[in-house]
Amino acid sequence: MKKFTLSIITLIIALTAAVPASAQLKFGLKAGINVNSLKFDETIFDSDNRAGFNGGAMVEFTVPGIGIGFDASAMYVHRTTKFTESGDKEDVGGDYIEIPVNLKWKVNIPAVNRIIRPYLTTGPSVAFLVSDKKINDLFKNNSYDVAWNFGFGVELFQHVQVSASYGLGLTNVVKRIDIDGDYKSIDGKNKYWTVTAAYLF
C-alpha cells in the first residue's frame, strides 16, 4: 500500500508539472455527504443505504480554452452500512482517508462562464481504512477500498463548486473468518453517491 500511495502522489506531481504555464491552478476546501450500500452476490446478505460525511482539501488545474484538466483530493470519509445476515444486523463501515483523482472537463459557454459553468468528472479513487478493521468475531473490513467515480457539477462565480458523483466499487470491502480460522474476502463491494461543495481560492 505504501508503494501505491507513493505512485498516486508521484502521478499528481507529474500531471501538475506537465500542465502548460498558462493553466489555471487552484486549491480549495470541500465537504459533503455520502450515501452508500454494500452490494453482495451472496443471497444470504441484504443491506440498507446509510449516510456518512466527508471533508478535506483539493487541487485543480485546468487548461484555458478547452476546459480540460484534473482534480485531486485528500478526503476524510466516514461510511456506514447496515447489513443483515440470517436475520442478524451488523454495521459495516469505518473511517477512511480517500484520494480521488479525476479527469475534469468544464463545458465552455462564453457568455456565462464567469457566473456558472457545468463540468463532468471521472477517475479512480483509493480509500485507506484508518479505523478499527474488526466488525465482530466473524467479520472485519479490508484495509483499503478502490472505486471508479463518475460525476457532474457546476462551478459558480469561478470559486464555488457543487458536485455529485457515483462511486463504483472495484474491490471487496469485507472479510469473513472461515472454518480454518483465516479471513477470506466476501464478494461485496461499496457503491455510493457523494455530494460535495467546494470553495477554490
XYZ file of C-alpha atoms in Angstrom:
201
model
C 0.000 0.000 0.000
C 2.902 2.379 0.664
C 4.116 1.883 -2.897
C 0.617 2.502 -4.268
C 0.236 5.709 -2.227
C 3.644 6.911 -3.424
C 2.595 6.167 -7.015
C -0.565 8.282 -6.641
C 1.421 11.218 -5.213
C 4.022 10.914 -7.996
C 1.245 10.879 -10.612
C -0.305 14.063 -9.208
C 3.083 15.840 -9.199
C 3.834 14.669 -12.750
C 0.464 15.821 -14.045
C 0.905 19.204 -12.406
C 4.373 19.630 -13.916
C 3.118 18.677 -17.382
C 0.428 21.363 -17.492
C 1.292 24.499 -19.516
C 2.250 27.640 -17.611
C -0.989 29.287 -18.778
C -3.083 26.663 -16.999
C -5.205 27.666 -14.058
C -4.101 26.091 -10.788
C -6.422 26.352 -7.801
C -6.510 24.980 -4.280
C -9.567 24.638 -2.115
C -11.535 23.000 0.674
C -14.574 20.814 0.257
C -17.090 18.913 2.357
C -20.234 16.915 1.807
C -22.282 13.796 2.445
C -22.204 10.293 1.039
C -24.881 7.602 0.811
C -23.522 4.103 0.392
C -24.529 0.464 0.462
C -22.714 -2.835 0.157
C -23.787 -4.970 -2.794
C -23.319 -8.670 -2.045
C -23.540 -11.532 -4.515
C -24.402 -13.944 -1.711
C -28.182 -14.303 -1.300
C -27.902 -14.645 2.492
C -26.914 -10.972 2.737
C -29.046 -7.873 2.481
C -28.018 -4.251 3.071
C -29.526 -0.828 3.656
C -28.342 2.560 2.453
C -26.651 4.635 5.133
C -25.443 8.223 5.155
C -21.953 9.411 6.031
C -19.894 12.548 5.648
C -16.631 13.700 4.115
C -14.298 16.684 4.169
C -10.841 17.661 3.028
C -8.671 19.608 0.598
C -8.396 19.599 -3.176
C -6.245 20.870 -6.013
C -7.483 21.572 -9.542
C -5.700 22.556 -12.709
C -7.387 23.410 -15.993
C -6.091 24.252 -19.450
C -7.787 27.508 -20.564
C -9.880 27.474 -23.707
C -10.566 23.748 -23.906
C -11.520 23.445 -20.222
C -9.872 20.043 -19.746
C -7.818 19.305 -16.659
C -7.593 17.251 -13.485
C -8.536 17.497 -9.869
C -7.244 15.528 -6.905
C -8.381 15.477 -3.294
C -7.372 14.136 0.099
C -10.604 13.494 1.996
C -11.579 12.151 5.399
C -14.617 9.923 4.788
C -16.941 8.202 7.232
C -19.006 5.350 5.784
C -21.565 3.130 7.488
C -23.729 0.384 6.018
C -26.154 -1.798 7.964
C -26.440 -5.298 6.524
C -28.365 -8.388 7.537
C -27.010 -11.915 7.623
C -29.535 -14.621 8.509
C -31.642 -12.122 10.446
C -28.767 -10.537 12.411
C -27.989 -6.884 11.655
C -24.432 -5.561 11.682
C -22.964 -2.126 10.981
C -20.237 -2.296 8.361
C -18.115 0.726 7.615
C -15.428 2.875 9.068
C -13.271 5.931 8.697
C -11.132 6.340 5.590
C -8.632 8.690 4.008
C -9.748 8.785 0.380
C -7.687 10.027 -2.567
C -9.766 10.535 -5.731
C -8.027 11.687 -8.929
C -10.367 12.828 -11.705
C -10.181 13.866 -15.314
C -12.313 17.023 -15.479
C -13.988 18.741 -18.412
C -15.526 22.167 -17.894
C -18.078 22.944 -20.600
C -17.212 26.186 -22.376
C -20.167 28.604 -22.518
C -18.514 32.002 -23.212
C -21.483 34.180 -22.316
C -21.881 32.797 -18.779
C -18.553 31.092 -17.920
C -17.713 33.635 -15.240
C -21.061 33.083 -13.497
C -21.941 29.424 -13.976
C -20.059 26.602 -15.713
C -21.080 22.916 -15.769
C -18.477 20.141 -15.705
C -18.062 16.365 -15.887
C -15.557 14.201 -13.995
C -14.348 10.618 -13.982
C -11.433 8.815 -12.430
C -10.118 6.335 -9.849
C -10.337 6.627 -6.092
C -8.433 4.794 -3.357
C -9.631 4.849 0.259
C -7.398 3.670 3.130
C -9.083 2.476 6.322
C -7.909 4.394 9.404
C -10.385 2.994 11.953
C -10.548 -0.455 13.528
C -10.817 -3.291 10.988
C -12.791 -5.602 13.275
C -16.599 -5.617 12.949
C -17.253 -8.614 15.223
C -15.795 -12.084 15.830
C -16.658 -13.209 12.285
C -16.180 -10.131 10.101
C -13.643 -7.393 9.515
C -13.137 -4.595 6.983
C -10.424 -4.681 4.353
C -7.668 -2.119 4.838
C -8.400 -0.320 1.545
C -11.174 0.220 -0.988
C -10.758 1.016 -4.704
C -13.508 2.563 -6.823
C -14.102 4.348 -10.129
C -16.076 7.607 -9.938
C -18.408 9.268 -12.444
C -19.582 12.783 -11.597
C -21.050 16.083 -12.701
C -21.362 19.535 -11.186
C -21.439 23.274 -11.646
C -18.908 25.982 -10.886
C -20.352 29.282 -9.616
C -18.518 32.606 -9.926
C -15.238 30.727 -10.655
C -14.787 29.797 -6.985
C -17.663 27.642 -5.694
C -18.181 24.114 -6.999
C -21.163 21.882 -6.215
C -20.934 18.328 -7.491
C -22.399 14.823 -7.273
C -20.575 11.611 -8.141
C -21.267 7.895 -8.168
C -18.545 5.552 -6.940
C -18.497 2.076 -8.436
C -16.636 -0.191 -6.030
C -13.979 -2.416 -7.604
C -12.684 -4.307 -4.557
C -14.303 -6.386 -1.829
C -14.524 -4.450 1.422
C -15.411 -7.155 3.968
C -13.668 -10.352 5.063
C -15.230 -13.266 6.945
C -13.475 -15.913 9.022
C -13.662 -19.404 7.523
C -13.619 -22.849 9.101
C -9.798 -22.840 9.100
C -9.678 -19.669 11.147
C -8.431 -17.496 8.294
C -10.193 -14.399 6.958
C -11.316 -14.559 3.333
C -12.922 -11.823 1.233
C -16.688 -11.804 0.731
C -17.890 -10.755 -2.706
C -19.313 -7.411 -1.511
C -18.465 -4.030 -2.975
C -19.255 -0.475 -1.918
C -21.455 1.546 -4.257
C -22.098 5.122 -3.185
C -23.275 8.612 -4.093
C -21.268 11.582 -2.877
C -22.465 15.190 -2.886
C -19.899 17.899 -2.107
C -19.490 21.656 -2.070
C -16.037 23.205 -2.512
C -14.521 26.671 -2.381
C -11.448 27.234 -4.579
C -9.031 30.065 -3.814
